[in-house]
């Protein structure tokens, strides 16, 4: 399931770029994905949520299939990876990833990572990339029969549930 959403200006980045979402990431981005996912300086901010997801679904690991990357969990639960690129050409850079799975009537976000230079800064008044990523999963949920909500853990073990039917954006 590869798709391009409408580009959104990522004004929280050092430069203004169009942001594109795709479920297929070529293997040439493996180093960038591993840096983003495993060595992200912002991990400490979501430590409890990462720990909870790892205990429940197993440790995440980068996998390669048919020349494409995705993030899978050690438990074997079927996951989907949605990658965020700062453009759609050959020079596009990976700036985010969100990993989710389906559980009955909901899509459960297991892991999220945003490149440090694309995170929110209080002196900016622009869309937050992380929220845009969750909104994209919500849009996917709208297109999947039987999905009513998106569940995510941001801090601690309390889940946030977001209806996919609501016309309001995050």
mmCIF file of C-alpha atoms in Angstrom:
data_model
loop_
_atom_site.group_PDB
_atom_site.id
_atom_site.type_symbol
_atom_site.label_atom_id
_atom_site.label_comp_id
_atom_site.label_asym_id
_atom_site.label_seq_id
_atom_site.Cartn_x
_atom_site.Cartn_y
_atom_site.Cartn_z
ATOM 1 C CA UNK A 1 0.000 0.000 0.000
ATOM 2 C CA UNK A 2 2.064 2.893 -1.238
ATOM 3 C CA UNK A 3 0.504 6.265 -1.563
ATOM 4 C CA UNK A 4 1.338 9.882 -1.635
ATOM 5 C CA UNK A 5 -0.747 12.177 0.468
ATOM 6 C CA UNK A 6 -1.162 15.806 -0.240
ATOM 7 C CA UNK A 7 2.166 17.397 0.552
ATOM 8 C CA UNK A 8 2.265 19.367 3.763
ATOM 9 C CA UNK A 9 4.772 22.091 4.431
ATOM 10 C CA UNK A 10 7.149 21.005 7.161
ATOM 11 C CA UNK A 11 8.069 24.437 8.421
ATOM 12 C CA UNK A 12 9.520 22.971 11.619
ATOM 13 C CA UNK A 13 12.468 21.693 9.588
ATOM 14 C CA UNK A 14 15.617 23.689 8.868
ATOM 15 C CA UNK A 15 14.359 24.161 5.310
ATOM 16 C CA UNK A 16 10.816 24.134 3.944
ATOM 17 C CA UNK A 17 10.133 20.898 2.071
ATOM 18 C CA UNK A 18 7.167 18.919 0.821
ATOM 19 C CA UNK A 19 6.442 15.880 2.967
ATOM 20 C CA UNK A 20 5.336 12.594 1.392
ATOM 21 C CA UNK A 21 4.154 9.331 2.934
ATOM 22 C CA UNK A 22 4.954 5.895 1.564
ATOM 23 C CA UNK A 23 4.769 2.314 2.782
ATOM 24 C CA UNK A 24 7.702 1.284 0.568
ATOM 25 C CA UNK A 25 11.222 2.346 1.496
ATOM 26 C CA UNK A 26 14.144 1.279 -0.716
ATOM 27 C CA UNK A 27 17.007 -0.540 0.989
ATOM 28 C CA UNK A 28 19.375 2.384 0.334
ATOM 29 C CA UNK A 29 17.682 4.113 3.299
ATOM 30 C CA UNK A 30 18.574 1.385 5.804
ATOM 31 C CA UNK A 31 21.233 3.414 7.658
ATOM 32 C CA UNK A 32 18.911 6.424 7.908
ATOM 33 C CA UNK A 33 16.069 4.234 9.198
ATOM 34 C CA UNK A 34 18.262 2.598 11.820
ATOM 35 C CA UNK A 35 19.602 5.990 12.964
ATOM 36 C CA UNK A 36 16.101 7.417 13.131
ATOM 37 C CA UNK A 37 14.577 4.438 14.885
ATOM 38 C CA UNK A 38 17.311 3.257 17.248
ATOM 39 C CA UNK A 39 19.540 6.273 17.884
ATOM 40 C CA UNK A 40 16.987 9.078 18.050
ATOM 41 C CA UNK A 41 17.775 11.618 20.765
ATOM 42 C CA UNK A 42 14.049 12.025 21.465
ATOM 43 C CA UNK A 43 13.570 8.405 22.586
ATOM 44 C CA UNK A 44 13.789 9.382 26.227
ATOM 45 C CA UNK A 45 10.642 11.497 25.829
ATOM 46 C CA UNK A 46 8.571 8.413 24.961
ATOM 47 C CA UNK A 47 10.516 5.808 26.947
ATOM 48 C CA UNK A 48 7.460 4.455 28.809
ATOM 49 C CA UNK A 49 5.412 4.107 25.617
ATOM 50 C CA UNK A 50 8.275 2.352 23.808
ATOM 51 C CA UNK A 51 8.779 0.011 26.748
ATOM 52 C CA UNK A 52 5.057 -0.826 26.878
ATOM 53 C CA UNK A 53 4.896 -1.508 23.133
ATOM 54 C CA UNK A 54 8.054 -3.631 23.268
ATOM 55 C CA UNK A 55 6.704 -5.709 26.156
ATOM 56 C CA UNK A 56 3.367 -6.196 24.400
ATOM 57 C CA UNK A 57 4.513 -6.721 20.794
ATOM 58 C CA UNK A 58 8.210 -7.547 21.007
ATOM 59 C CA UNK A 59 11.284 -5.563 20.111
ATOM 60 C CA UNK A 60 11.133 -3.759 16.772
ATOM 61 C CA UNK A 61 13.687 -4.567 14.116
ATOM 62 C CA UNK A 62 14.403 -3.323 10.629
ATOM 63 C CA UNK A 63 13.735 -5.998 8.021
ATOM 64 C CA UNK A 64 14.349 -6.264 4.292
ATOM 65 C CA UNK A 65 12.024 -7.978 1.831
ATOM 66 C CA UNK A 66 12.285 -7.740 -1.954
ATOM 67 C CA UNK A 67 14.608 -4.746 -1.717
ATOM 68 C CA UNK A 68 12.214 -2.827 0.554
ATOM 69 C CA UNK A 69 12.517 -1.983 4.252
ATOM 70 C CA UNK A 70 9.929 -2.176 6.968
ATOM 71 C CA UNK A 71 9.843 -2.475 10.736
ATOM 72 C CA UNK A 72 8.648 -5.760 12.212
ATOM 73 C CA UNK A 73 8.173 -6.882 15.803
ATOM 74 C CA UNK A 74 9.834 -9.880 17.451
ATOM 75 C CA UNK A 75 6.426 -11.243 18.490
ATOM 76 C CA UNK A 76 5.545 -11.842 14.847
ATOM 77 C CA UNK A 77 2.514 -9.549 14.942
ATOM 78 C CA UNK A 78 1.766 -8.290 11.437
ATOM 79 C CA UNK A 79 2.849 -4.655 11.178
ATOM 80 C CA UNK A 80 2.639 -1.880 8.639
ATOM 81 C CA UNK A 81 5.329 0.778 8.319
ATOM 82 C CA UNK A 82 4.590 4.249 7.027
ATOM 83 C CA UNK A 83 7.644 6.285 6.102
ATOM 84 C CA UNK A 84 7.803 10.064 5.830
ATOM 85 C CA UNK A 85 10.084 11.566 3.203
ATOM 86 C CA UNK A 86 11.057 15.204 2.717
ATOM 87 C CA UNK A 87 10.328 14.931 -1.003
ATOM 88 C CA UNK A 88 9.356 12.369 -3.602
ATOM 89 C CA UNK A 89 12.460 12.279 -5.797
ATOM 90 C CA UNK A 90 15.628 10.207 -5.676
ATOM 91 C CA UNK A 91 17.280 12.708 -3.313
ATOM 92 C CA UNK A 92 14.409 12.523 -0.790
ATOM 93 C CA UNK A 93 15.491 11.926 2.797
ATOM 94 C CA UNK A 94 13.755 9.858 5.448
ATOM 95 C CA UNK A 95 12.425 12.139 8.195
ATOM 96 C CA UNK A 96 9.926 9.941 10.020
ATOM 97 C CA UNK A 97 8.431 6.496 10.489
ATOM 98 C CA UNK A 98 5.289 5.199 12.152
ATOM 99 C CA UNK A 99 4.666 1.491 12.760
ATOM 100 C CA UNK A 100 1.163 0.191 13.385
ATOM 101 C CA UNK A 101 -0.927 -2.956 13.426
ATOM 102 C CA UNK A 102 -4.598 -3.859 13.239
ATOM 103 C CA UNK A 103 -6.379 -5.157 16.312
ATOM 104 C CA UNK A 104 -10.037 -5.879 15.697
ATOM 105 C CA UNK A 105 -11.689 -2.503 14.982
ATOM 106 C CA UNK A 106 -8.659 -0.288 15.547
ATOM 107 C CA UNK A 107 -5.241 0.531 14.172
ATOM 108 C CA UNK A 108 -2.732 0.524 17.014
ATOM 109 C CA UNK A 109 0.336 2.727 16.634
ATOM 110 C CA UNK A 110 3.240 0.771 18.095
ATOM 111 C CA UNK A 111 6.247 2.993 17.403
ATOM 112 C CA UNK A 112 6.895 6.465 15.989
ATOM 113 C CA UNK A 113 10.091 8.352 15.262
ATOM 114 C CA UNK A 114 10.760 11.785 13.786
ATOM 115 C CA UNK A 115 14.167 13.066 12.785
ATOM 116 C CA UNK A 116 15.329 15.562 15.404
ATOM 117 C CA UNK A 117 15.485 18.520 13.028
ATOM 118 C CA UNK A 118 11.802 18.010 12.151
ATOM 119 C CA UNK A 119 10.430 18.045 15.691
ATOM 120 C CA UNK A 120 8.311 20.836 17.062
ATOM 121 C CA UNK A 121 9.994 23.983 18.269
ATOM 122 C CA UNK A 122 8.042 26.444 20.377
ATOM 123 C CA UNK A 123 9.183 29.401 18.276
ATOM 124 C CA UNK A 124 7.489 27.987 15.167
ATOM 125 C CA UNK A 125 3.802 28.230 14.281
ATOM 126 C CA UNK A 126 3.466 25.394 11.815
ATOM 127 C CA UNK A 127 2.018 21.879 11.674
ATOM 128 C CA UNK A 128 3.752 19.349 13.854
ATOM 129 C CA UNK A 129 5.061 16.463 11.772
ATOM 130 C CA UNK A 130 4.249 13.868 14.428
ATOM 131 C CA UNK A 131 0.597 14.907 14.449
ATOM 132 C CA UNK A 132 0.525 14.828 10.658
ATOM 133 C CA UNK A 133 1.859 11.266 10.772
ATOM 134 C CA UNK A 134 -0.914 10.171 13.152
ATOM 135 C CA UNK A 135 -3.459 11.931 10.927
ATOM 136 C CA UNK A 136 -2.158 9.915 7.967
ATOM 137 C CA UNK A 137 -2.726 6.645 9.872
ATOM 138 C CA UNK A 138 -6.203 7.919 10.705
ATOM 139 C CA UNK A 139 -6.815 8.539 6.982
ATOM 140 C CA UNK A 140 -5.693 4.974 6.265
ATOM 141 C CA UNK A 141 -8.132 3.754 8.935
ATOM 142 C CA UNK A 142 -10.979 5.537 7.151
ATOM 143 C CA UNK A 143 -10.246 3.502 4.023
ATOM 144 C CA UNK A 144 -10.076 0.104 5.780
ATOM 145 C CA UNK A 145 -13.393 -1.633 6.301
ATOM 146 C CA UNK A 146 -14.235 -2.188 9.954
ATOM 147 C CA UNK A 147 -11.744 0.280 11.452
ATOM 148 C CA UNK A 148 -13.333 2.738 13.888
ATOM 149 C CA UNK A 149 -10.349 4.249 15.704
ATOM 150 C CA UNK A 150 -6.617 4.725 16.006
ATOM 151 C CA UNK A 151 -4.990 3.922 19.336
ATOM 152 C CA UNK A 152 -1.634 5.288 20.402
ATOM 153 C CA UNK A 153 0.507 5.509 23.494
ATOM 154 C CA UNK A 154 2.450 8.723 23.904
ATOM 155 C CA UNK A 155 3.389 8.711 27.562
ATOM 156 C CA UNK A 156 2.874 6.015 30.125
ATOM 157 C CA UNK A 157 0.466 3.160 29.638
ATOM 158 C CA UNK A 158 -2.752 5.120 29.056
ATOM 159 C CA UNK A 159 -3.930 4.830 25.466
ATOM 160 C CA UNK A 160 -5.396 7.653 23.421
ATOM 161 C CA UNK A 161 -8.205 6.663 21.071
ATOM 162 C CA UNK A 162 -8.933 8.795 18.027
ATOM 163 C CA UNK A 163 -12.052 8.145 15.982
ATOM 164 C CA UNK A 164 -11.465 7.726 12.264
ATOM 165 C CA UNK A 165 -14.976 9.017 11.538
ATOM 166 C CA UNK A 166 -14.608 12.459 13.067
ATOM 167 C CA UNK A 167 -14.255 15.157 10.408
ATOM 168 C CA UNK A 168 -12.079 17.225 12.764
ATOM 169 C CA UNK A 169 -8.359 17.002 12.273
ATOM 170 C CA UNK A 170 -6.035 16.289 15.198
#
